[in-house]
mmCIF file of C-alpha atoms in Angstrom:
data_model
loop_
_atom_site.group_PDB
_atom_site.id
_atom_site.type_symbol
_atom_site.label_atom_id
_atom_site.label_comp_id
_atom_site.label_asym_id
_atom_site.label_seq_id
_atom_site.Cartn_x
_atom_site.Cartn_y
_atom_site.Cartn_z
ATOM 1 C CA UNK A 26 0.000 0.000 0.000
ATOM 2 C CA UNK A 27 2.927 2.345 0.716
ATOM 3 C CA UNK A 28 4.271 1.789 -2.772
ATOM 4 C CA UNK A 29 0.844 2.424 -4.324
ATOM 5 C CA UNK A 30 0.415 5.563 -2.229
ATOM 6 C CA UNK A 31 3.863 6.744 -3.331
ATOM 7 C CA UNK A 32 2.687 6.415 -6.927
ATOM 8 C CA UNK A 33 -0.328 8.619 -6.169
ATOM 9 C CA UNK A 34 -3.040 5.998 -5.514
ATOM 10 C CA UNK A 35 -5.521 7.837 -3.253
ATOM 11 C CA UNK A 36 -7.455 4.632 -2.480
ATOM 12 C CA UNK A 37 -4.266 3.073 -1.086
ATOM 13 C CA UNK A 38 -3.829 6.164 1.098
ATOM 14 C CA UNK A 39 -7.368 5.816 2.449
ATOM 15 C CA UNK A 40 -6.729 2.200 3.456
ATOM 16 C CA UNK A 41 -3.290 3.045 4.779
ATOM 17 C CA UNK A 42 -4.331 5.946 7.049
ATOM 18 C CA UNK A 43 -5.562 3.825 9.986
ATOM 19 C CA UNK A 44 -2.488 1.587 9.819
ATOM 20 C CA UNK A 45 -0.073 4.499 9.541
ATOM 21 C CA UNK A 46 -1.801 6.408 12.313
ATOM 22 C CA UNK A 47 -1.645 3.390 14.636
ATOM 23 C CA UNK A 48 2.057 2.839 13.919
ATOM 24 C CA UNK A 49 2.857 6.535 14.399
ATOM 25 C CA UNK A 50 0.950 6.548 17.690
ATOM 26 C CA UNK A 51 3.024 3.602 18.935
ATOM 27 C CA UNK A 52 6.219 5.456 18.015
ATOM 28 C CA UNK A 53 4.987 8.712 19.575
ATOM 29 C CA UNK A 54 4.055 6.998 22.846
ATOM 30 C CA UNK A 55 7.561 5.574 22.995
ATOM 31 C CA UNK A 56 9.128 8.978 22.291
ATOM 32 C CA UNK A 57 6.946 10.703 24.881
ATOM 33 C CA UNK A 58 7.431 8.052 27.589
ATOM 34 C CA UNK A 59 10.035 10.111 29.434
ATOM 35 C CA UNK A 60 8.067 13.347 29.443
ATOM 36 C CA UNK A 61 6.449 14.512 32.656
ATOM 37 C CA UNK A 62 2.712 14.195 33.266
ATOM 38 C CA UNK A 63 0.883 17.256 32.025
ATOM 39 C CA UNK A 64 3.482 17.943 29.333
ATOM 40 C CA UNK A 65 1.843 20.249 26.812
ATOM 41 C CA UNK A 66 2.862 18.140 23.805
ATOM 42 C CA UNK A 67 1.004 14.852 24.027
ATOM 43 C CA UNK A 68 1.560 11.729 21.915
ATOM 44 C CA UNK A 69 -1.624 12.365 19.910
ATOM 45 C CA UNK A 70 -0.478 15.886 18.998
ATOM 46 C CA UNK A 71 2.918 14.508 17.981
ATOM 47 C CA UNK A 72 1.211 11.876 15.800
ATOM 48 C CA UNK A 73 -1.057 14.453 14.195
ATOM 49 C CA UNK A 74 1.843 16.761 13.359
ATOM 50 C CA UNK A 75 3.979 13.898 12.011
ATOM 51 C CA UNK A 76 1.071 12.546 9.983
ATOM 52 C CA UNK A 77 0.399 15.945 8.411
ATOM 53 C CA UNK A 78 4.067 16.370 7.518
ATOM 54 C CA UNK A 79 4.297 12.870 6.049
ATOM 55 C CA UNK A 80 1.090 13.089 4.018
ATOM 56 C CA UNK A 81 1.571 16.666 2.832
ATOM 57 C CA UNK A 82 5.269 16.288 2.138
ATOM 58 C CA UNK A 83 6.781 15.833 -1.250
ATOM 59 C CA UNK A 84 6.130 12.485 -2.885
ATOM 60 C CA UNK A 85 8.460 9.884 -1.411
ATOM 61 C CA UNK A 86 9.285 6.647 -3.180
ATOM 62 C CA UNK A 87 8.637 4.337 -0.218
ATOM 63 C CA UNK A 88 10.735 1.181 -0.388
ATOM 64 C CA UNK A 89 8.958 -0.719 2.379
ATOM 65 C CA UNK A 90 7.566 -0.445 5.908
ATOM 66 C CA UNK A 91 11.016 -0.061 7.455
ATOM 67 C CA UNK A 92 11.827 2.852 5.116
ATOM 68 C CA UNK A 93 8.547 4.523 6.052
ATOM 69 C CA UNK A 94 9.319 4.066 9.758
ATOM 70 C CA UNK A 95 12.824 5.479 9.290
ATOM 71 C CA UNK A 96 11.412 8.609 7.624
ATOM 72 C CA UNK A 97 8.754 8.827 10.358
ATOM 73 C CA UNK A 98 11.493 8.655 12.989
ATOM 74 C CA UNK A 99 13.293 11.571 11.376
ATOM 75 C CA UNK A 100 10.062 13.605 11.201
ATOM 76 C CA UNK A 101 9.259 12.940 14.871
ATOM 77 C CA UNK A 102 12.819 13.805 15.859
ATOM 78 C CA UNK A 103 12.481 17.177 14.105
ATOM 79 C CA UNK A 104 9.114 17.879 15.759
ATOM 80 C CA UNK A 105 10.383 16.989 19.252
ATOM 81 C CA UNK A 106 13.583 19.000 18.857
ATOM 82 C CA UNK A 107 11.697 22.026 17.488
ATOM 83 C CA UNK A 108 9.244 21.791 20.373
ATOM 84 C CA UNK A 109 12.054 21.481 22.934
ATOM 85 C CA UNK A 110 13.847 24.493 21.447
ATOM 86 C CA UNK A 111 10.647 26.549 21.578
ATOM 87 C CA UNK A 112 10.118 25.486 25.197
ATOM 88 C CA UNK A 113 13.701 26.473 26.052
ATOM 89 C CA UNK A 114 13.029 29.858 24.456
ATOM 90 C CA UNK A 115 9.989 30.199 26.690
ATOM 91 C CA UNK A 116 11.988 29.215 29.783
ATOM 92 C CA UNK A 117 14.526 31.933 29.032
ATOM 93 C CA UNK A 118 11.908 34.659 29.082
ATOM 94 C CA UNK A 119 10.271 34.651 25.639
ATOM 95 C CA UNK A 120 6.668 35.749 26.160
ATOM 96 C CA UNK A 121 7.307 35.403 29.890
ATOM 97 C CA UNK A 122 4.437 34.793 32.269
ATOM 98 C CA UNK A 123 5.097 35.509 35.924
ATOM 99 C CA UNK A 124 4.436 32.717 38.394
ATOM 100 C CA UNK A 125 4.325 32.891 42.145
ATOM 101 C CA UNK A 126 7.114 31.421 44.239
ATOM 102 C CA UNK A 127 4.781 28.614 45.370
ATOM 103 C CA UNK A 128 3.963 27.639 41.771
ATOM 104 C CA UNK A 129 7.667 27.576 40.940
ATOM 105 C CA UNK A 130 8.240 24.973 43.664
ATOM 106 C CA UNK A 131 6.090 22.337 41.947
ATOM 107 C CA UNK A 132 8.492 19.556 41.043
ATOM 108 C CA UNK A 133 8.078 16.334 39.122
ATOM 109 C CA UNK A 134 10.134 13.211 39.727
ATOM 110 C CA UNK A 135 10.021 12.223 36.057
ATOM 111 C CA UNK A 136 13.275 12.614 34.158
ATOM 112 C CA UNK A 137 12.573 14.554 31.014
ATOM 113 C CA UNK A 138 14.594 13.666 27.909
ATOM 114 C CA UNK A 139 16.641 16.598 26.643
ATOM 115 C CA UNK A 140 15.801 16.397 22.957
ATOM 116 C CA UNK A 141 17.859 19.481 22.093
ATOM 117 C CA UNK A 142 21.000 18.022 23.704
ATOM 118 C CA UNK A 143 20.303 14.638 22.135
ATOM 119 C CA UNK A 144 19.856 16.238 18.723
ATOM 120 C CA UNK A 145 23.134 18.143 19.085
ATOM 121 C CA UNK A 146 24.884 14.953 20.151
ATOM 122 C CA UNK A 147 23.372 13.058 17.195
ATOM 123 C CA UNK A 148 24.554 15.775 14.795
ATOM 124 C CA UNK A 149 28.060 15.469 16.268
ATOM 125 C CA UNK A 150 27.890 11.671 16.035
ATOM 126 C CA UNK A 151 26.778 11.936 12.393
ATOM 127 C CA UNK A 152 29.928 13.932 11.612
ATOM 128 C CA UNK A 153 31.933 11.106 13.157
ATOM 129 C CA UNK A 154 29.836 8.212 11.812
ATOM 130 C CA UNK A 155 26.588 8.856 9.917
ATOM 131 C CA UNK A 156 25.377 5.262 10.099
ATOM 132 C CA UNK A 157 25.634 5.104 13.897
ATOM 133 C CA UNK A 158 23.630 8.325 14.132
ATOM 134 C CA UNK A 159 20.941 6.888 11.847
ATOM 135 C CA UNK A 160 20.808 3.693 13.931
ATOM 136 C CA UNK A 161 20.005 5.774 17.030
ATOM 137 C CA UNK A 162 17.448 7.847 15.160
ATOM 138 C CA UNK A 163 15.645 4.779 13.827
ATOM 139 C CA UNK A 164 15.779 2.793 17.059
ATOM 140 C CA UNK A 165 15.118 5.615 19.559
ATOM 141 C CA UNK A 166 12.806 7.941 17.648
ATOM 142 C CA UNK A 167 11.308 5.389 15.274
ATOM 143 C CA UNK A 168 11.090 2.316 17.438
ATOM 144 C CA UNK A 169 12.470 0.153 14.637
ATOM 145 C CA UNK A 170 13.694 -3.283 15.569
ATOM 146 C CA UNK A 171 17.295 -4.300 15.012
ATOM 147 C CA UNK A 172 16.191 -6.286 11.940
ATOM 148 C CA UNK A 173 14.173 -3.392 10.472
ATOM 149 C CA UNK A 174 17.072 -1.013 11.023
ATOM 150 C CA UNK A 175 19.448 -3.479 9.359
ATOM 151 C CA UNK A 176 17.115 -3.715 6.362
ATOM 152 C CA UNK A 177 16.903 0.068 5.953
ATOM 153 C CA UNK A 178 20.668 0.496 6.251
ATOM 154 C CA UNK A 179 21.454 -2.609 4.208
ATOM 155 C CA UNK A 180 23.748 -4.044 6.891
ATOM 156 C CA UNK A 181 23.600 -7.081 9.165
ATOM 157 C CA UNK A 182 21.718 -7.175 12.454
ATOM 158 C CA UNK A 183 25.013 -7.714 14.291
ATOM 159 C CA UNK A 184 26.392 -4.525 12.691
ATOM 160 C CA UNK A 185 23.324 -2.614 13.905
ATOM 161 C CA UNK A 186 23.793 -4.000 17.430
ATOM 162 C CA UNK A 187 27.459 -2.998 17.433
ATOM 163 C CA UNK A 188 26.579 0.484 16.153
ATOM 164 C CA UNK A 189 23.783 0.753 18.755
ATOM 165 C CA UNK A 190 26.102 -0.161 21.658
ATOM 166 C CA UNK A 191 28.839 2.199 20.493
ATOM 167 C CA UNK A 192 26.405 5.059 19.821
ATOM 168 C CA UNK A 193 24.697 4.761 23.213
ATOM 169 C CA UNK A 194 28.041 4.953 25.004
ATOM 170 C CA UNK A 195 29.250 7.808 22.796
ATOM 171 C CA UNK A 196 26.027 9.790 23.255
ATOM 172 C CA UNK A 197 26.054 9.240 27.005
ATOM 173 C CA UNK A 198 29.571 10.671 27.200
ATOM 174 C CA UNK A 199 28.729 13.530 24.823
ATOM 175 C CA UNK A 200 25.536 14.476 26.666
ATOM 176 C CA UNK A 201 27.272 14.281 30.057
ATOM 177 C CA UNK A 202 29.694 16.884 28.750
ATOM 178 C CA UNK A 203 26.736 19.003 27.637
ATOM 179 C CA UNK A 204 25.166 18.779 31.107
ATOM 180 C CA UNK A 205 28.461 19.811 32.720
ATOM 181 C CA UNK A 206 28.618 22.872 30.441
ATOM 182 C CA UNK A 207 25.108 24.046 31.411
#
């Protein structure tokens, strides 16, 4: 159905919408899992934005499901990073709203992923090794399995696992340095 949609078949798109939406929602829930309760960007909003960008984007020659998921991962990464940057802008005083001291003391125990720092680290990793950066993007943002990632990248599953282990360690070190600089 992806291939037919890529060739402009509107009927294929109509049948594909529920399947695509369900898959995107699964990915979005995974991406949003670390966000605190009450976070203003919810999984459904992330899905809706990703879906609009994917459907309204330029025609893509979809190879298969894994290729679609890889592109979806990149779209969701961009949305989350853009949202995090906008939120950081707000925290630094853009359109500032004053809150009382008591309201400022409300704390959540949830650890929030730093998508801006992760994006910067992934950009740095891509300069060092593009494939390792893509492995993280597909696995973390797209929820692709090792096998699906291997198919998209045209490498073995063991290569993906090696890249995944290296990239996680590299990103952890890189992001720790970012946290120390803040």
